[in-house]
Coordinates of C-alpha atoms in Angstrom, one line a residue:
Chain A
X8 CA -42.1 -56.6 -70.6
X9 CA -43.9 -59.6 -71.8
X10 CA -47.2 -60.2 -69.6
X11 CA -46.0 -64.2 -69.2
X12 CA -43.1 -62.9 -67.2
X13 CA -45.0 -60.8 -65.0
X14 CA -46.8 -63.0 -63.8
X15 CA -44.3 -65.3 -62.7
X16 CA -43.7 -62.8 -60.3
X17 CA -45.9 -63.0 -57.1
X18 CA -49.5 -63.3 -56.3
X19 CA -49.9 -59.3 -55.8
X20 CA -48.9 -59.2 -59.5
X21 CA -51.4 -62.0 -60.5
X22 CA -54.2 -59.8 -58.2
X23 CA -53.4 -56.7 -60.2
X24 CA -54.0 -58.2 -63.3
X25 CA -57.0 -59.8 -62.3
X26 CA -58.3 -56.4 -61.2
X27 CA -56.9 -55.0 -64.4
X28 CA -58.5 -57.5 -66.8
X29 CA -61.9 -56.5 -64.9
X30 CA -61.4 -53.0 -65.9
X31 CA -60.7 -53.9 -69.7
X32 CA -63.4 -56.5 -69.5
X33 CA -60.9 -58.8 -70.9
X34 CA -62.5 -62.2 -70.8
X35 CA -59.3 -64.2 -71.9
X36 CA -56.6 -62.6 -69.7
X37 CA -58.8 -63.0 -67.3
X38 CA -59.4 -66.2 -67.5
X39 CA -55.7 -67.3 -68.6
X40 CA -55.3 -66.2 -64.7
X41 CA -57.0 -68.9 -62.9
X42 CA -55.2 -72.5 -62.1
X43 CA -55.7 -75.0 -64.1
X44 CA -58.0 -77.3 -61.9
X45 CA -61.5 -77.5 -62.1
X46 CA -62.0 -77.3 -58.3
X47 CA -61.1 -73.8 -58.9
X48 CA -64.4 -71.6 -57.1
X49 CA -66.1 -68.1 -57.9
X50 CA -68.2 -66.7 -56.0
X51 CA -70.0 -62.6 -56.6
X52 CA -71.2 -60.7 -53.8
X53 CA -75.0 -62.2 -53.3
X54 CA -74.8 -65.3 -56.0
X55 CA -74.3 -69.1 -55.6
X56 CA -70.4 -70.6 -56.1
X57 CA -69.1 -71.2 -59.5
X58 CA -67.2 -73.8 -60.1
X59 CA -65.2 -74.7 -62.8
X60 CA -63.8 -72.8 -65.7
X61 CA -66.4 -73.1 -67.8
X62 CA -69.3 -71.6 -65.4
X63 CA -66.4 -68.9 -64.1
X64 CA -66.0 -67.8 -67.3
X65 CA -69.3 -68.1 -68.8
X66 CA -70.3 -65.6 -65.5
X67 CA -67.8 -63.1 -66.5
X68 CA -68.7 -62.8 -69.9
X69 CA -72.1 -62.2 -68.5
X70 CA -71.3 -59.4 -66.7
X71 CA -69.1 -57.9 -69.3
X72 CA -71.5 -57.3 -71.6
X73 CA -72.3 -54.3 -69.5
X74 CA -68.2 -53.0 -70.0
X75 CA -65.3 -53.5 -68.0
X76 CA -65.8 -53.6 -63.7
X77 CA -63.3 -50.8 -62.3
X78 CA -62.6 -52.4 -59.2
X79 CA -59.7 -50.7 -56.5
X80 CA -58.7 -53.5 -54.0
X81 CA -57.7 -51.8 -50.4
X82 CA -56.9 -52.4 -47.1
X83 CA -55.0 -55.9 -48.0
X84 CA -54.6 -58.6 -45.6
X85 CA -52.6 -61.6 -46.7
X86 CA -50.8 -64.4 -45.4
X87 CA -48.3 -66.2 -47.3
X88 CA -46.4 -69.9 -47.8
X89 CA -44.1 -71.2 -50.1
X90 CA -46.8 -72.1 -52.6
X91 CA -49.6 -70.3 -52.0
X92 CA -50.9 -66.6 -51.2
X93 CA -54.2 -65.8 -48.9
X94 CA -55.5 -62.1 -49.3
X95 CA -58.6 -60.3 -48.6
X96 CA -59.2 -57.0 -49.6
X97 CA -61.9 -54.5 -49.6
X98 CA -63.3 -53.8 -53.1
X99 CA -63.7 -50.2 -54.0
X100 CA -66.1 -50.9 -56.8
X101 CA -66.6 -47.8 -59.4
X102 CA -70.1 -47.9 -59.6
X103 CA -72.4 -46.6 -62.7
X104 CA -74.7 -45.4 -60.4
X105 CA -72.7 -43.5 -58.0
X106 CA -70.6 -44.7 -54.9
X107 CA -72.8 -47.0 -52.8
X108 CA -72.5 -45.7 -49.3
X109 CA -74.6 -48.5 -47.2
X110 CA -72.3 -51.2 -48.2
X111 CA -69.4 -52.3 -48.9
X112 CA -67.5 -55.6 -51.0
X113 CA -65.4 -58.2 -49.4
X114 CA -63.3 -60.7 -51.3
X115 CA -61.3 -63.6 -50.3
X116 CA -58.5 -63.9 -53.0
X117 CA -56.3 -67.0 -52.7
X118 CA -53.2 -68.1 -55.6
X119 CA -51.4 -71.2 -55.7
X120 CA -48.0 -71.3 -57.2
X121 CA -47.7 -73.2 -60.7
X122 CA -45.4 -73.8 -63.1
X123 CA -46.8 -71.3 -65.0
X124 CA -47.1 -68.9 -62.1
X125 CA -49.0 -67.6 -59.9
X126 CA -52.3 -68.4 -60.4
X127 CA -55.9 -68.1 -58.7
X128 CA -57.8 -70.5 -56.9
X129 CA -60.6 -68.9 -55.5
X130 CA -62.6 -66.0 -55.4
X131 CA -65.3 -65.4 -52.9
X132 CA -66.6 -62.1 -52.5
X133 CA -69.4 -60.5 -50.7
X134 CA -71.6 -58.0 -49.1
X135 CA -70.7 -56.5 -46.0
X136 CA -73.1 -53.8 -44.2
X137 CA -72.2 -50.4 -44.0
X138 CA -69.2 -48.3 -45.1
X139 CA -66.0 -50.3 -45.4
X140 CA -64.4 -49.8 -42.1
X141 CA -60.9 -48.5 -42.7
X142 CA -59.2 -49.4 -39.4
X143 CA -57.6 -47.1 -37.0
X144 CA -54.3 -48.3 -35.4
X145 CA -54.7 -50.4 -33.0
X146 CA -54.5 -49.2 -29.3
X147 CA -52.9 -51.5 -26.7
X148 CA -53.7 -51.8 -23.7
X149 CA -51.3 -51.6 -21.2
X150 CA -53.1 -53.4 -17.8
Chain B
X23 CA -56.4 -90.0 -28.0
X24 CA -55.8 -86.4 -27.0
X25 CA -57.1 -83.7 -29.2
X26 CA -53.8 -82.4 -30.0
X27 CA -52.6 -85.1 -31.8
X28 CA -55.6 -85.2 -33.7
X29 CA -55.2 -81.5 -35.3
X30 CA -51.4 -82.9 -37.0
X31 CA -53.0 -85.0 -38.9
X32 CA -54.9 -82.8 -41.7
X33 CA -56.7 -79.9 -42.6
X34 CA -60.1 -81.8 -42.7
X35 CA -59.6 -82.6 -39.5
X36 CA -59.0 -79.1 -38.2
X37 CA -62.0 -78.2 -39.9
X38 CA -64.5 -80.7 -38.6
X39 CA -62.7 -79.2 -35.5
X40 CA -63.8 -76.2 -36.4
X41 CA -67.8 -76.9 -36.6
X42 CA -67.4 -79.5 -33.9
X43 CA -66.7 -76.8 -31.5
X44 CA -69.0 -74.3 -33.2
X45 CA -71.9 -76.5 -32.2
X46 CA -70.7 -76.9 -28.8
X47 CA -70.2 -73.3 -27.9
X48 CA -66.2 -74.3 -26.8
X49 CA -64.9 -70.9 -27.7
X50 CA -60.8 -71.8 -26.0
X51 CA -61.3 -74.9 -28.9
X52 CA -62.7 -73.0 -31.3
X53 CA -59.6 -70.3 -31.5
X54 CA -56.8 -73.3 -30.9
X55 CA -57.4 -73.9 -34.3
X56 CA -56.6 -70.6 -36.0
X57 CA -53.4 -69.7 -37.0
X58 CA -50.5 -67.7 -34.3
X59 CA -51.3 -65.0 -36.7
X60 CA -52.6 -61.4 -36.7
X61 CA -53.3 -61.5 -40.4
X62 CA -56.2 -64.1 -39.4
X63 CA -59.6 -63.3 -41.1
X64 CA -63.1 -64.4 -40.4
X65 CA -66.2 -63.1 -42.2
X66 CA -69.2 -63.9 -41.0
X67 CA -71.8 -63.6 -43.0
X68 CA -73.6 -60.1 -44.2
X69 CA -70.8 -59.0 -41.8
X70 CA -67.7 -57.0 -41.8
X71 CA -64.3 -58.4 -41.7
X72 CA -63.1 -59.2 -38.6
X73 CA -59.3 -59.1 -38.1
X74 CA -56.8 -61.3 -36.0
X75 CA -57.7 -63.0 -32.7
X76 CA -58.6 -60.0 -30.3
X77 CA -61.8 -59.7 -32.7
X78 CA -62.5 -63.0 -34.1
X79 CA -62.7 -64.4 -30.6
X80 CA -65.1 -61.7 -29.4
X81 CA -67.4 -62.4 -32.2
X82 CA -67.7 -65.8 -32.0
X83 CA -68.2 -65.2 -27.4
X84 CA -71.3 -63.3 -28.7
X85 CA -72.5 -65.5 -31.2
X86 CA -72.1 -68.1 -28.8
X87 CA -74.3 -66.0 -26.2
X88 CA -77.2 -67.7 -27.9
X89 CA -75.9 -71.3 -27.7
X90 CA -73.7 -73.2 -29.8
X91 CA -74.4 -73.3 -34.1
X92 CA -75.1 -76.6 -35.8
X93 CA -73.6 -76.3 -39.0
X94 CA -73.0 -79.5 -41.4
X95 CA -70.4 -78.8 -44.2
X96 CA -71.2 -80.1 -47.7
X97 CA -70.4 -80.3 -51.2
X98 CA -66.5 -79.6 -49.7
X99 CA -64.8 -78.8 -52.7
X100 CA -61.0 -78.0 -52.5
X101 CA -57.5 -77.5 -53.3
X102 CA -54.8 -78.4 -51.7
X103 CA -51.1 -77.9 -51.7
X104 CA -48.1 -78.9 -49.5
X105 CA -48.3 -76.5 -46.9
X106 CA -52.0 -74.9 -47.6
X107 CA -55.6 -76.0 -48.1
X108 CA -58.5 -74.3 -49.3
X109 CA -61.6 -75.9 -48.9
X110 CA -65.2 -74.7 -50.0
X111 CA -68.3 -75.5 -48.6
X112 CA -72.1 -75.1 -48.5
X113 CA -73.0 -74.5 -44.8
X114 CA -76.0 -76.3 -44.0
X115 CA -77.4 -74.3 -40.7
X116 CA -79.3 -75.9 -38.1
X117 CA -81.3 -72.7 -37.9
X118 CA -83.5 -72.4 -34.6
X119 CA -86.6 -70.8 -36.1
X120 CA -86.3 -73.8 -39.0
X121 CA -85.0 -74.6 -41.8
X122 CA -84.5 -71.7 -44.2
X123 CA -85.2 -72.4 -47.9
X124 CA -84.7 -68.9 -49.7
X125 CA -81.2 -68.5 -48.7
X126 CA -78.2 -70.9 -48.1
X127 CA -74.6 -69.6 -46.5
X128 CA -71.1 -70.5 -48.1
X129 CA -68.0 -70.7 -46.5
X130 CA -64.2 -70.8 -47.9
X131 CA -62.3 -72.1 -45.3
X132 CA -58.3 -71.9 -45.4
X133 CA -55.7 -73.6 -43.7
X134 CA -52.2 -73.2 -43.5
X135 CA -49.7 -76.2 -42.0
X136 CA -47.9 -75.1 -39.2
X137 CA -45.7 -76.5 -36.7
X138 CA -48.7 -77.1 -34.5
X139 CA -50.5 -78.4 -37.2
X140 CA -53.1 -77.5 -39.6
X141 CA -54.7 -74.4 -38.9
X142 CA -57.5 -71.6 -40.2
X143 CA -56.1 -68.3 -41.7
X144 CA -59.5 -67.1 -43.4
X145 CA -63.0 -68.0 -42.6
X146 CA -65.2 -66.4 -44.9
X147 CA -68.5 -67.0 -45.1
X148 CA -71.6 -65.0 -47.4
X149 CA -75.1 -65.4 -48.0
X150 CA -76.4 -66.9 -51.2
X151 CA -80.2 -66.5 -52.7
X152 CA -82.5 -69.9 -53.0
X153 CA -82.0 -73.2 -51.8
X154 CA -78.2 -74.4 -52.5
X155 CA -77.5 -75.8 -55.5
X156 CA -76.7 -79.8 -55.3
X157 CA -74.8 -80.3 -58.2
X158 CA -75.9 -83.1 -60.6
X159 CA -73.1 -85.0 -61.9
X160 CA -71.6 -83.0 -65.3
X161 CA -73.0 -83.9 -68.5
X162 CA -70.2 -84.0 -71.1
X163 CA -71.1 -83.2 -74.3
X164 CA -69.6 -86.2 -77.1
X165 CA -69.8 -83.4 -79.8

């Protein structure tokens, strides 16, 4: 199936393919995923927002030059509308060194529905302390 | 004119809400303005996320144990659509021990429109390094 119909599908599908083009280190699908609005906002765990496309992509391609980022996005929380998607997710991030156990990576993801699909409008992920807490169900109380 | 007429009107409005009541310690004000949703987030920052009201609320009662927090939004870049807003901001603290010039905290606010009006579905908010970044107006190259 062409990849332009895909993504016409829903924000989960535009979130997997942006995790997807971080793991091919694929600059251009990447960046073919964002709207097209230059309020659109980046932000890495620990660095100052990006804003734009040209300083969003110009930040990728930084960190590509070290290979693709294997990223597995858990634990999603989302709230929809008609024309727009807010998840957050943990971020399972395969690291070079070994899995980081004091800490943990949050991101906001949020799409916006275009007429070319569904597209992202901000990133914003950070550093949380800690494991990543995979919740236990909830226990109500009953008095 | 009473406060809930107010919070109709937009989701800048909710969110000046939002630090108004931050910097008066109102908690009940404070989680009026977040969505009638269990799927609510809020990150503070260097912090895990914290899920739906049970939570949220207990962690702003003991962040407000200390007073309230003076927080002045700026640089509010966003994007908005019919029934959503996301808004970015640099969060200029009022810190009590002074003024902090190695660090500065951003926030991505989100609002959804409900019946009740405009209200928060994600507040998440990270440290960056150095002194934010006041963005001189873009330079755009002729050639």
């Amino acid at each position: 199936m062409p990849r332009g119909k895909q993504l016409n599908g829903s924000a989960a599908e535009t979130e997997a393919a942006f995790y997807d083009a971080l793991a091919r280190a694929d600059l251009d699908a990447l960046m073919a995923l964002w709207a097209d609005d230059e309020e659109i906002v980046c932000i890495h765990p620990g660095a100052p927002r990006l804003l734009g496309h040209a300083a969003i992509r110009a930040s990728w391609e930084a960190i590509f030059e070290n290979g693709g980022v294997h990223i597995n996005p858990v634990l999603l929380h989302q709230t929809h509308k008609l024309m727009s998607a807010i998840h957050n997710v943990i971020e399972e991030v395969k690291e070079r060194t070994g899995t980081q156990q004091d800490r943990h990576i949050l991101a906001t993801n949020v799409f916006v529905k275009t007429p070319h699909g569904w597209r992202i409008v901000a990133h914003h992920a950070s550093v949380a302390p800690g494991k990543a807490q995979y919740e236990a169900p909830k226990v109500t109380l009953l008095h």
